[in-house]
Coordinates of C-alpha atoms and ligand atoms in Angstrom, one line a residue:
M168 CA -18.6 6.6 -84.4
A169 CA -20.8 9.2 -86.2
E170 CA -20.3 12.9 -86.0
I171 CA -22.4 14.8 -83.3
G172 CA -23.4 18.6 -84.3
K173 CA -26.1 21.1 -84.6
D174 CA -25.7 21.4 -88.4
I175 CA -29.1 21.5 -89.8
T176 CA -27.5 21.9 -93.4
K177 CA -25.5 19.1 -93.2
A178 CA -28.0 16.8 -92.0
K179 CA -30.4 18.0 -94.9
Q180 CA -27.6 17.5 -97.5
L181 CA -27.1 13.9 -96.3
L182 CA -31.0 13.2 -96.2
E183 CA -31.1 14.4 -99.6
A184 CA -28.4 12.1 -100.7
G185 CA -30.4 9.1 -99.4
E186 CA -28.1 9.0 -96.5
L187 CA -29.5 8.3 -92.4
V188 CA -29.3 10.9 -90.0
A189 CA -30.2 10.6 -86.4
I190 CA -32.7 13.3 -85.4
P191 CA -33.6 14.8 -82.2
T192 CA -37.4 14.9 -81.2
E193 CA -39.3 15.4 -77.9
T194 CA -39.9 11.9 -77.1
V195 CA -37.0 9.8 -78.4
Y196 CA -34.0 10.0 -81.1
G197 CA -35.1 8.7 -84.5
L198 CA -33.1 7.2 -87.3
A199 CA -34.4 9.4 -90.0
G200 CA -34.1 8.8 -93.8
N201 CA -36.4 10.1 -96.6
A202 CA -39.5 8.4 -96.6
L203 CA -40.3 8.6 -100.1
D204 CA -36.8 6.7 -101.3
V205 CA -36.8 3.0 -100.9
T206 CA -33.5 2.7 -101.2
A207 CA -33.0 5.0 -98.1
V208 CA -35.8 3.2 -96.1
T209 CA -34.0 -0.1 -96.8
K210 CA -30.9 1.6 -95.1
I211 CA -33.2 2.1 -92.0
F212 CA -34.4 -1.6 -91.7
V213 CA -30.9 -3.0 -92.5
A214 CA -29.0 -0.1 -89.6
K215 CA -31.6 -1.5 -87.0
N216 CA -31.8 -4.8 -87.9
R217 CA -35.5 -4.4 -87.9
P218 CA -37.9 -7.1 -89.4
E219 CA -39.6 -6.0 -92.6
F220 CA -42.8 -6.5 -91.1
D221 CA -42.5 -3.8 -88.5
P222 CA -43.8 -0.5 -90.1
L223 CA -41.9 2.8 -89.5
I224 CA -43.5 6.2 -88.7
V225 CA -43.5 9.2 -91.0
H226 CA -42.5 12.5 -89.8
I227 CA -44.0 15.8 -91.2
A228 CA -43.3 19.6 -90.6
D229 CA -46.7 20.6 -89.7
R230 CA -50.2 19.4 -89.2
A231 CA -51.2 20.4 -92.7
Q232 CA -49.2 17.8 -94.4
V233 CA -51.0 15.1 -93.1
N234 CA -53.6 15.6 -95.9
V235 CA -50.8 14.9 -98.4
Y236 CA -49.9 11.3 -97.0
A237 CA -53.1 10.1 -95.6
E238 CA -56.8 10.1 -96.8
N239 CA -60.4 9.7 -95.3
I240 CA -59.1 10.9 -91.9
P241 CA -61.5 10.5 -89.3
E242 CA -63.3 13.5 -87.4
L243 CA -61.5 12.5 -84.3
A244 CA -58.2 12.3 -85.8
Q245 CA -58.3 15.4 -87.0
Q246 CA -59.7 16.8 -83.3
L247 CA -56.6 15.1 -81.8
A248 CA -54.2 16.2 -84.7
E249 CA -55.1 20.1 -84.0
R250 CA -55.0 19.5 -80.2
F251 CA -51.5 17.4 -80.0
W252 CA -49.5 18.2 -83.2
P253 CA -46.6 19.1 -82.9
G254 CA -46.4 16.7 -79.9
P255 CA -46.0 13.0 -78.8
L256 CA -48.9 11.4 -80.8
T257 CA -48.8 9.2 -83.8
L258 CA -51.9 8.4 -85.8
V259 CA -52.3 5.4 -87.7
L260 CA -54.5 6.7 -90.6
R261 CA -55.3 5.5 -94.3
R262 CA -52.4 6.1 -96.7
K263 CA -52.0 7.2 -100.0
N264 CA -50.3 5.8 -102.5
N265 CA -47.0 8.2 -102.2
I266 CA -45.8 6.5 -99.0
P267 CA -43.8 3.2 -100.3
D268 CA -44.9 -0.2 -99.3
L269 CA -42.0 -0.8 -97.3
V270 CA -42.5 1.9 -94.8
T271 CA -46.0 0.6 -94.1
S272 CA -44.8 -3.0 -94.3
G273 CA -47.5 -3.3 -96.9
L274 CA -50.1 -2.3 -94.7
D275 CA -53.1 0.2 -96.2
T276 CA -52.4 2.6 -93.0
V277 CA -49.3 4.8 -92.5
G278 CA -48.2 6.1 -88.8
I279 CA -47.8 9.9 -88.8
R280 CA -46.6 12.1 -86.4
C281 CA -45.4 15.8 -86.2
P282 CA -42.6 16.2 -83.8
D283 CA -42.2 19.0 -81.4
H284 CA -38.4 19.7 -81.5
A285 CA -37.2 23.1 -82.7
L286 CA -34.1 21.7 -84.6
T287 CA -36.2 19.0 -86.4
R288 CA -38.8 20.9 -87.4
E289 CA -36.5 23.4 -89.0
L290 CA -34.9 20.4 -90.7
L291 CA -38.3 18.8 -91.9
Q292 CA -39.5 22.3 -93.2
S293 CA -36.2 22.6 -95.1
L294 CA -37.2 19.1 -96.7
S295 CA -39.2 18.5 -100.0
F296 CA -40.2 15.0 -98.3
P297 CA -41.2 13.6 -95.0
L298 CA -38.9 11.5 -92.9
A299 CA -39.3 8.0 -91.9
A300 CA -37.9 7.3 -88.5
P301 CA -37.9 4.6 -86.2
S302 CA -36.1 4.9 -82.5
A303 CA -32.7 5.3 -83.3
N304 CA -31.7 1.8 -81.4
P305 CA -31.0 -2.0 -82.5
F306 CA -34.4 -3.6 -82.9
G307 CA -36.2 -4.9 -79.2
Y308 CA -33.6 -2.7 -77.3
V309 CA -33.9 0.5 -75.4
S310 CA -34.9 3.9 -77.2
P311 CA -32.3 6.5 -77.2
T312 CA -32.7 10.0 -75.4
T313 CA -29.3 11.5 -76.0
P314 CA -26.9 11.5 -78.9
A315 CA -24.5 9.6 -77.0
H316 CA -26.9 6.6 -76.6
V317 CA -27.6 6.7 -80.5
N318 CA -23.6 6.7 -80.8
D319 CA -23.1 3.8 -78.3
Q320 CA -25.3 1.5 -80.5
L321 CA -25.5 2.6 -84.1
G322 CA -22.5 4.8 -84.4
D323 CA -20.9 3.0 -87.2
K324 CA -24.3 2.8 -89.1
L325 CA -25.0 6.3 -89.8
S326 CA -22.7 9.3 -90.4
Y327 CA -24.4 12.1 -88.6
I328 CA -26.2 12.7 -85.6
L329 CA -28.0 15.9 -85.1
D330 CA -27.6 17.2 -81.6
G331 CA -30.9 18.6 -79.7
G332 CA -30.0 17.5 -76.3
A333 CA -31.5 15.0 -74.1
C334 CA -35.4 14.4 -75.1
E335 CA -37.9 16.1 -72.9
V336 CA -40.7 13.8 -72.8
G337 CA -38.2 10.6 -72.9
I338 CA -40.5 7.9 -73.9
E339 CA -41.8 7.1 -77.5
S340 CA -44.9 8.8 -78.8
T341 CA -48.4 7.5 -77.7
I342 CA -49.8 5.6 -81.1
I343 CA -53.7 6.0 -81.9
G344 CA -55.3 4.0 -84.5
F345 CA -59.1 3.7 -85.9
E346 CA -61.5 1.0 -86.1
N347 CA -65.0 2.1 -87.6
D348 CA -63.8 5.8 -87.0
A349 CA -63.3 4.9 -83.3
P350 CA -59.9 5.8 -81.6
V351 CA -57.8 2.5 -80.1
V352 CA -54.7 2.9 -78.4
F353 CA -52.1 0.6 -80.1
R354 CA -49.3 2.0 -77.8
M355 CA -49.0 3.8 -74.7
G356 CA -46.5 6.7 -75.0
G357 CA -45.6 10.2 -74.2
L358 CA -49.2 11.7 -74.4
S359 CA -51.2 10.1 -71.3
L360 CA -54.4 8.8 -71.4
E361 CA -56.2 11.5 -69.5
K362 CA -55.1 13.8 -72.0
I363 CA -56.6 12.0 -75.2
E364 CA -59.7 11.3 -73.4
A365 CA -60.2 14.6 -72.4
V366 CA -60.5 15.4 -76.0
V367 CA -62.3 12.1 -77.5
G368 CA -63.8 10.6 -74.6
K369 CA -63.4 6.9 -73.7
V370 CA -60.7 5.0 -75.9
H371 CA -60.1 1.4 -76.4
I372 CA -56.9 0.0 -75.4
A373 CA -55.4 -2.7 -77.5
T374 CA -51.8 -2.4 -76.4
H375 CA -51.4 -6.3 -75.7
S376 CA -51.4 -8.5 -79.0
S377 CA -49.0 -11.8 -79.0
S378 CA -50.1 -13.1 -82.4
N379 CA -49.8 -10.6 -85.4
P380 CA -49.4 -7.5 -83.3
K381 CA -50.3 -4.1 -85.0
A382 CA -47.5 -2.4 -83.7
P383 CA -44.2 -4.4 -82.4
G384 CA -44.4 -2.3 -79.5
Q385 CA -47.3 -4.7 -78.6
L386 CA -44.8 -7.8 -78.6
V387 CA -44.6 -8.9 -75.0
S388 CA -40.7 -8.8 -75.0
H389 CA -39.4 -5.2 -76.3
Y390 CA -37.8 -2.5 -75.1
A391 CA -35.3 -4.7 -73.2
P392 CA -32.1 -4.3 -71.5
R393 CA -29.5 -7.4 -72.0
K394 CA -29.9 -7.7 -68.2
K395 CA -32.3 -9.7 -66.7
V396 CA -35.3 -7.1 -65.0
I397 CA -37.4 -8.4 -62.1
L398 CA -40.5 -6.6 -61.4
G399 CA -42.1 -6.8 -58.2
D400 CA -41.9 -5.1 -54.6
V401 CA -38.4 -4.3 -54.2
K402 CA -38.1 -4.5 -50.3
N403 CA -39.2 -8.2 -50.9
L404 CA -37.2 -8.6 -54.2
L405 CA -33.9 -7.7 -52.2
K406 CA -34.7 -10.7 -49.7
D407 CA -35.6 -13.0 -52.6
Y408 CA -32.4 -11.9 -54.6
A409 CA -29.8 -11.9 -51.4
K410 CA -27.7 -14.0 -53.0
E411 CA -27.0 -12.4 -56.2
V412 CA -25.2 -9.1 -57.1
S413 CA -28.5 -6.8 -57.8
A414 CA -29.2 -3.3 -58.7
V415 CA -32.4 -1.5 -58.0
L416 CA -34.4 0.9 -60.2
S417 CA -37.1 2.7 -57.8
F418 CA -39.8 5.3 -58.3
K419 CA -38.7 7.4 -55.5
T420 CA -37.6 5.7 -52.8
N421 CA -33.7 5.2 -51.5
F422 CA -33.4 1.7 -50.8
N423 CA -29.6 2.5 -49.4
V424 CA -28.4 -0.4 -51.8
P425 CA -24.9 0.4 -53.6
H426 CA -26.4 0.2 -57.0
Q427 CA -29.4 2.1 -57.7
F428 CA -31.2 4.5 -60.1
I429 CA -34.2 6.4 -58.5
L430 CA -36.5 7.7 -61.2
S431 CA -37.8 10.5 -59.6
P432 CA -36.9 11.2 -55.8
S433 CA -39.9 14.1 -56.0
G434 CA -42.3 11.4 -57.1
N435 CA -43.2 13.2 -60.4
V436 CA -43.8 10.6 -63.5
E437 CA -43.1 13.1 -66.1
E438 CA -39.7 13.3 -64.7
A439 CA -39.5 9.5 -64.3
A440 CA -40.7 9.3 -67.9
Q441 CA -37.8 11.5 -68.9
R442 CA -35.0 9.6 -67.0
F443 CA -36.5 5.8 -67.7
F444 CA -34.4 4.9 -70.7
T445 CA -31.2 6.5 -69.6
A446 CA -32.0 4.6 -66.1
L447 CA -32.2 1.0 -68.3
R448 CA -28.8 1.9 -69.9
D449 CA -27.0 2.9 -67.0
L450 CA -28.1 -0.1 -65.0
D451 CA -27.5 -2.5 -68.0
K452 CA -23.8 -1.4 -67.8
L453 CA -23.4 -1.9 -63.8
P454 CA -21.7 -5.0 -62.9
V455 CA -24.8 -6.8 -61.7
D456 CA -26.6 -9.7 -62.3
V457 CA -30.2 -8.5 -62.3
I458 CA -32.2 -5.5 -62.2
L459 CA -34.7 -5.5 -59.2
A460 CA -37.5 -2.9 -60.6
E461 CA -40.7 -1.6 -59.0
Q462 CA -43.8 -0.4 -61.0
V463 CA -44.3 3.7 -60.8
P464 CA -48.0 5.0 -60.4
N465 CA -50.1 4.2 -63.0
V466 CA -51.3 7.7 -64.0
G467 CA -50.4 10.1 -66.6
L468 CA -47.1 9.0 -68.4
G469 CA -46.8 6.3 -65.8
R470 CA -48.9 4.2 -67.5
A471 CA -46.3 4.2 -70.7
I472 CA -43.1 3.6 -67.9
N473 CA -44.9 0.3 -66.3
D474 CA -46.1 -0.6 -69.8
R475 CA -42.2 -0.7 -70.7
L476 CA -41.4 -2.2 -67.5
H477 CA -43.4 -5.2 -68.0
R478 CA -42.2 -5.9 -71.5
A479 CA -38.4 -5.1 -70.3
S480 CA -39.0 -7.6 -67.6
A481 CA -40.6 -10.2 -70.0
A482 CA -37.2 -10.7 -72.1
Ligands
TXA219 O1 -41.7 8.8 -80.5 C1 -42.0 8.0 -81.5 O2 -42.8 7.5 -82.1 C2 -40.2 7.8 -81.7 C3 -39.8 8.8 -82.7 C4 -38.8 8.6 -83.3 O3 -40.7 9.6 -83.2 N1 -40.4 6.6 -83.2 C5 -40.7 5.3 -82.7 O4 -40.6 4.6 -84.0 O5 -40.9 5.0 -81.2 P1 -40.4 3.0 -83.8 O6 -40.2 2.5 -85.0 O7 -39.5 2.5 -82.7 O8 -42.1 2.7 -83.3 C6 -43.2 2.9 -84.2 C7 -44.0 1.9 -84.1 C8 -43.9 0.6 -84.5 O9 -44.2 -0.4 -83.3 C9 -44.6 0.3 -85.3 O10 -45.2 -1.1 -85.5 C10 -46.0 1.2 -85.3 O11 -45.2 2.5 -84.7 N2 -46.5 1.5 -86.6 C11 -45.8 2.5 -87.4 N3 -46.9 2.3 -88.6 C12 -47.9 1.4 -88.2 C13 -49.0 1.1 -88.9 N4 -49.5 1.5 -90.0 N5 -50.2 0.6 -88.0 C14 -49.8 -0.2 -87.0 N6 -48.7 0.4 -86.0 C15 -47.9 1.4 -86.9
MG220 MG1 -38.5 1.6 -81.1

């Protein structure tokens, strides 16, 4: 098991020595290494069992650093960064040559984000390099939102978990790329479409791609617990699956069944997002055969939750 603590100096020293450290962000915990050190980056791919065609996000200390690692930044990208960084937004931009090929899987673009978490920003500010950090979970599984989640699955693969408490947003960043300088959403996430469109107008959404996905978050089966997830109308599903031992994942309704997780009894999609990955993990541990789940309202962060529910149920 990895050590869990709040020691920024220790995290800094490990990272400077080329080791991996799990870091808190407002979205999910990341498995971080020196983005400019190919050996450290290789360790990330190995620890996650992640295919090398899946590029990593580079985390920077503040907005201005984007110009160190990216060039030809579209005007709308500048506007989004100014409005939403630090925050749950990743911008896919033309990369400069100082970013190793392994980080971008050989693409000529790089995903960059300035995370909004006090501990991690302090850590980033103390380092002379940015941090490459995918979500700190084995490839394809549910992302971690607490230090214990990280320790459960990757505890033997890293030495230190920087403890920043439970993640406030709870769902991965929204990823936006640019085609002919127009924004395209590659992954729905912790920054809602409504907030994005209020700044840049209507955006194109390309979150599904079965062949050659730009972001593996676009793979149909991803973010999946090990148990079978069935998505639909829970009341009907409880009848259809009456012969099986089931657990229910609902938005706000109490179905009065022995195993259930209600995401937000008050019906708040932000709260539901914050608790969503914990819900999937907790339900995955129950002695049940199937997880019967319903969609949440398709507004705000509800879109990102529904996207992950669909992928989880496609496994
Ligand atoms: O909230 C988050 O984004 C978290 C925290 C730790 O920052 N990170 C995260 O990383 O979710 P990861 O590796 O699990 O997902 C990153 C996604 C991948 O699907 C990857 O393909 C996509 O970002 N991505 C990274 N660079 C890209 C690029 N140049 N073009 C297209 N997609 C890219
Ligand atoms: Mg991930």
